[in-house]
Short mmCIF file of C-alpha atoms in Angstrom, two decimals:
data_model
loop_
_atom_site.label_atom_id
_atom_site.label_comp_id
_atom_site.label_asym_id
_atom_site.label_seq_id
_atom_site.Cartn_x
_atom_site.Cartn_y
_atom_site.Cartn_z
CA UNK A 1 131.72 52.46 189.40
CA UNK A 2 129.71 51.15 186.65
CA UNK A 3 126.57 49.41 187.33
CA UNK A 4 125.58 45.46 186.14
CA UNK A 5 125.96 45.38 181.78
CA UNK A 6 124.49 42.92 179.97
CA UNK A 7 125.12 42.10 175.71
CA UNK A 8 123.20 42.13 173.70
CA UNK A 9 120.39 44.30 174.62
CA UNK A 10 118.64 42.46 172.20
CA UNK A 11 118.98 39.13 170.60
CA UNK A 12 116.35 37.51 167.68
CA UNK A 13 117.23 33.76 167.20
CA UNK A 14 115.28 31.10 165.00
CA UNK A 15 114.47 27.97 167.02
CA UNK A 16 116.87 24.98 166.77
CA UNK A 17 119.62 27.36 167.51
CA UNK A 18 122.26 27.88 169.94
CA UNK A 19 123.01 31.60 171.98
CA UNK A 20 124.97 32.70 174.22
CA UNK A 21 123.99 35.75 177.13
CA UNK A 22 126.91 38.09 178.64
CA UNK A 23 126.62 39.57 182.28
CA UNK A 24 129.39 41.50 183.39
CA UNK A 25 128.90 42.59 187.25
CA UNK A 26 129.96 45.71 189.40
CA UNK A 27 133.27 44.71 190.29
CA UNK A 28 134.18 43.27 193.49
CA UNK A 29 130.86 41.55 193.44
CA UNK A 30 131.52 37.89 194.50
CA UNK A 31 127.73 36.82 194.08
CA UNK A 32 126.06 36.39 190.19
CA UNK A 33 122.51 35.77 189.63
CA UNK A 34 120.45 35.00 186.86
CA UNK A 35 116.50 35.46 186.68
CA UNK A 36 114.11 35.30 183.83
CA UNK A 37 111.37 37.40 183.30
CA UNK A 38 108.33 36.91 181.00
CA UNK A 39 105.66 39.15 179.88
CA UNK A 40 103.56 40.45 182.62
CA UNK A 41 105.61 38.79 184.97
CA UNK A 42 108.19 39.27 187.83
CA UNK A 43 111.35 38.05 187.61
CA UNK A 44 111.83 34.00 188.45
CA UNK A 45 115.14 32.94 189.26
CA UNK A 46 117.30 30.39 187.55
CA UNK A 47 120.71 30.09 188.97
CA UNK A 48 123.71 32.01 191.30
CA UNK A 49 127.53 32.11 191.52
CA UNK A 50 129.24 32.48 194.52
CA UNK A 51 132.57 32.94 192.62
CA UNK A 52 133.07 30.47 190.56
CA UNK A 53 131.29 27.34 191.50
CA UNK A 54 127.33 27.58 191.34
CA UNK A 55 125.56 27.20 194.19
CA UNK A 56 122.09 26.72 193.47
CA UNK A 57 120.75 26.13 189.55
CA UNK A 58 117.35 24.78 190.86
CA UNK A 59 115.86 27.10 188.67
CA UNK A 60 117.09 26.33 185.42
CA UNK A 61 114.34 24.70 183.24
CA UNK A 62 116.00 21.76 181.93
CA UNK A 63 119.47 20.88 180.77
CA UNK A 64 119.22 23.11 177.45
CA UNK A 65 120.54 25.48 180.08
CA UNK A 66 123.99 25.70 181.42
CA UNK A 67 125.94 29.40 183.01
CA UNK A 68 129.57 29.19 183.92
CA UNK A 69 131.35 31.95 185.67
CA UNK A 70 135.25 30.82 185.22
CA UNK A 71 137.09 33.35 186.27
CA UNK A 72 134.25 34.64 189.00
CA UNK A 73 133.24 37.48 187.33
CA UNK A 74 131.73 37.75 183.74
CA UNK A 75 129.08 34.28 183.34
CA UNK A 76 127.87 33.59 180.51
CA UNK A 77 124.40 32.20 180.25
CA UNK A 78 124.26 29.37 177.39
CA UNK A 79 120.87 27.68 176.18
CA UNK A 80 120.88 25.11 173.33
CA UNK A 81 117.92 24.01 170.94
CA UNK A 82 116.37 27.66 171.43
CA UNK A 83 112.87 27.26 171.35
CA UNK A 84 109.89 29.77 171.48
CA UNK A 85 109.20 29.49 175.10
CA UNK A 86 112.56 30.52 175.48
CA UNK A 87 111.56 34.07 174.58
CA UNK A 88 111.66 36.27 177.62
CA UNK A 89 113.81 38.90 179.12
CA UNK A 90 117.09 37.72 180.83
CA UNK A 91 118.14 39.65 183.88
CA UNK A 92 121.55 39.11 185.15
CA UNK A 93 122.04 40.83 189.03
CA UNK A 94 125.16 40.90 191.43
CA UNK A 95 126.02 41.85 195.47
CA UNK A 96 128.71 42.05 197.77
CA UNK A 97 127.87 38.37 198.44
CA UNK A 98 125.44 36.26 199.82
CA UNK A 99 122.70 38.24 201.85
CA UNK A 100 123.76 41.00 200.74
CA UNK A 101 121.69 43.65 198.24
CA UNK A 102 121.13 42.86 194.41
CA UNK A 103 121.31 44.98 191.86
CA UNK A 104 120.13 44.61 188.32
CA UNK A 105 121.47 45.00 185.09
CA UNK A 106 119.39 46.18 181.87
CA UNK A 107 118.57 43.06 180.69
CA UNK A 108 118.73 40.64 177.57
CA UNK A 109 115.49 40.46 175.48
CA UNK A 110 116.10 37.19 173.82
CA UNK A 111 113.04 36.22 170.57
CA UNK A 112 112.92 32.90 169.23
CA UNK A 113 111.24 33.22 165.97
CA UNK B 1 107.55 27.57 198.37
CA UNK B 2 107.13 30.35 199.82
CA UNK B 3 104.57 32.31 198.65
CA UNK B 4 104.64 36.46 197.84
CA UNK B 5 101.41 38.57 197.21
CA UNK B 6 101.24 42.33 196.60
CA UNK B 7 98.12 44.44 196.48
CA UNK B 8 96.82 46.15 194.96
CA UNK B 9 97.20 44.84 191.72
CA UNK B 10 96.72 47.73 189.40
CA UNK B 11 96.43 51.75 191.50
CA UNK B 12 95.85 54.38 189.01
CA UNK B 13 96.85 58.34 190.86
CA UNK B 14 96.58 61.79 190.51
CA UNK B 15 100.06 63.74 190.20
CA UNK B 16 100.14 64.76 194.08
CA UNK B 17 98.28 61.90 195.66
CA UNK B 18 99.90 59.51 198.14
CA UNK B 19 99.78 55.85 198.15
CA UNK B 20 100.38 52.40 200.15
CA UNK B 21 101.24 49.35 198.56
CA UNK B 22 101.22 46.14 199.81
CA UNK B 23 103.73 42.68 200.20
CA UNK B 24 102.60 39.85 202.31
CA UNK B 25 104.99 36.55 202.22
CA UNK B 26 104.28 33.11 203.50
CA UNK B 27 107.07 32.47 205.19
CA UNK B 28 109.79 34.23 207.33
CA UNK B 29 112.95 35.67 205.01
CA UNK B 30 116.27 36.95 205.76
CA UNK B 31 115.96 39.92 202.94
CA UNK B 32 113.14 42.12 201.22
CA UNK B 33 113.96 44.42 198.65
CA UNK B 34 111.48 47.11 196.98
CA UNK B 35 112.20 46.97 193.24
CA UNK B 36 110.44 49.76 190.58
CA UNK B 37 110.67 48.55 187.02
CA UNK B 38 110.55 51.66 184.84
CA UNK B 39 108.86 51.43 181.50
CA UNK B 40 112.27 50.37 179.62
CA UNK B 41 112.06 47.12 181.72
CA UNK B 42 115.16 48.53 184.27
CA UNK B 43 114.57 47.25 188.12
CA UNK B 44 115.59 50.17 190.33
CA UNK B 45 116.68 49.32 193.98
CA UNK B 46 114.35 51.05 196.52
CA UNK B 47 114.86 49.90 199.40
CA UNK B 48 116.78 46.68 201.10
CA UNK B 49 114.76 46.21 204.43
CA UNK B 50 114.44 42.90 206.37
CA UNK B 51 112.93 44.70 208.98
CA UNK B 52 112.07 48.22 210.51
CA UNK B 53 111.57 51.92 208.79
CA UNK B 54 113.32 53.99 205.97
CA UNK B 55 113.13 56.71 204.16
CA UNK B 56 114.11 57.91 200.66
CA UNK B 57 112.70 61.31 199.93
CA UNK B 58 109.04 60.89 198.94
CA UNK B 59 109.66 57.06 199.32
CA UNK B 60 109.55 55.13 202.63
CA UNK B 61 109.12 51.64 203.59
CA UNK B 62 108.26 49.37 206.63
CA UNK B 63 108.99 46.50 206.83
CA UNK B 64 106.96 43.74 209.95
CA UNK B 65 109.44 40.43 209.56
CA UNK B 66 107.50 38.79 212.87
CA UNK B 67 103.96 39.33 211.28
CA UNK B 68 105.37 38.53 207.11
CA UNK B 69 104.34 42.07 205.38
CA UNK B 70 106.11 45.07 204.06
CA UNK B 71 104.68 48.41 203.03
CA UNK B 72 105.83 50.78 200.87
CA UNK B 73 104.81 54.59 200.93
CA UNK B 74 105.05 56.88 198.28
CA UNK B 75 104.35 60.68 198.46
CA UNK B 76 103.22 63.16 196.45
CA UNK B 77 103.34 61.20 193.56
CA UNK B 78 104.90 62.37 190.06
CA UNK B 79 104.37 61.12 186.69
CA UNK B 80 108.23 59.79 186.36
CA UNK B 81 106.89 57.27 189.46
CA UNK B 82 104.78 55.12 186.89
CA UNK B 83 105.93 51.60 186.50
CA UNK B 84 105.38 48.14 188.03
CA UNK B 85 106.44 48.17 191.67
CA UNK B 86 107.76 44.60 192.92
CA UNK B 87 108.90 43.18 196.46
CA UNK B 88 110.73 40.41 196.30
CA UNK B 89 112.36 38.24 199.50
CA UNK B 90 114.95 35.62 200.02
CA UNK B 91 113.63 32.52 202.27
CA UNK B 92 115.91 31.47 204.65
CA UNK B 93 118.47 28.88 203.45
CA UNK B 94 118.99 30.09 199.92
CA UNK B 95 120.02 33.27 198.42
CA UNK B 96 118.08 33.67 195.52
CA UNK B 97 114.94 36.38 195.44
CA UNK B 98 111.36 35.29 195.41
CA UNK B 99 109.28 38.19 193.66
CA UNK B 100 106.20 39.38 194.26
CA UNK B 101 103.20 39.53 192.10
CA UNK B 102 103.93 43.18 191.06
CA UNK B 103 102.15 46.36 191.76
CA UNK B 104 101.49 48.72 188.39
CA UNK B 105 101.08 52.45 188.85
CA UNK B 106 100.01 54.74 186.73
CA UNK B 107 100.40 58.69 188.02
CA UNK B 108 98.24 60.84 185.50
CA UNK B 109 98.98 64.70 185.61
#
């Protein structure tokens, strides 16, 4: 089947404001991840869904960050008060489950002007 | 944390050359995956190998869990294998992936 999508590809935002990051995974996938990647850099993680619940968001910078997942498949990645530190490339990934293989999706390229 | 170095930083090739990269971690894992991040940003699964030997082609990895390192092997290298090469591993007790520092290639015909 398809592989991980992401929307948008792209996404230009002025700071103060509010946006919202789609991951849809390869279905049957129980396990969602999120990771963050900035220029130059590898990815750094920021949260995962076992179904629904999360089970680790150690990673998320600060509470201008919040994912759900509410049915267990699409999340949604939200961050509030954009600012320009926020700009990066968002990288959603799913597997099987835990300990299992991860694959990527394309990506989110997220600029806060 | 745990703590993931590859080397060599930067490897610039010759179309037909062979090369060894590097991933040393600090700490044991459950899982190491070889990633290659093309130049539109897309991470490509290489390998998934928390231990042993496989092969992909011109591609193979090893992978030592008891002494914390992981090769990767590429032959005869082609222009279309340019890109940043990353390990990344998953320390026991959690599930998300640690990445590496990142390998960049550049394969020159």
């Amino acid at each position: 089947g398809a592989g991980v999508s992401q929307t948008p590809s792209n996404k230009v935002t002025e700071k103060g404001k509010y946006v919202e990051l789609r991951c849809d995974p390869i279905s049957g996938h129980t396990a969602l991840y999120w990771y963050r990647q900035s220029l130059g850099q590898g990815p750094e993680f920021l949260i995962y869904f076992q179904g629904t619940g999360a089970a680790d968001d150690s990673g998320l910078p600060n509470d201008r960050f919040f994912a759900v997942r509410p049915e267990g498949s699409v999340s949604t990645l939200k961050i509030q008060r954009t600012e320009r530190g926020d700009s990066a490339v968002y990288l959603c990934a799913s597997s099987q489950g835990l300990r299992h293989e991860q694959f990527f999706g394309p990506g989110t390229r997220l600029t806060v002007l | 944390g745990i703590q993931v170095e590859q080397s060599p930083p930067d490897l610039i090739l010759q179309e037909g050359a062979n090369s060894t990269l590097r991933c040393n971690f600090s700490d044991s894992v459950n899982n190491l995956q070889w990633f290659h991040q093309n130049p539109w940003g897309q991470l490509i699964n290489l390998f998934y190998i928390p231990s042993g030997t496989k092969q992909n082609g011109r591609l193979s990895a090893t992978t030592v869990a008891t002494e914390r390192y992981s090769l990767l092997y590429i032959s005869s290298s082609q222009t279309t294998d340019s890109g940043v090469y990353f390990c990344a591993v998953t320390p026991h007790n959690t599930d998300k992936l640690i990445f590496g520092t990142g390998t960049r290639l550049q394969v020159f015909p």
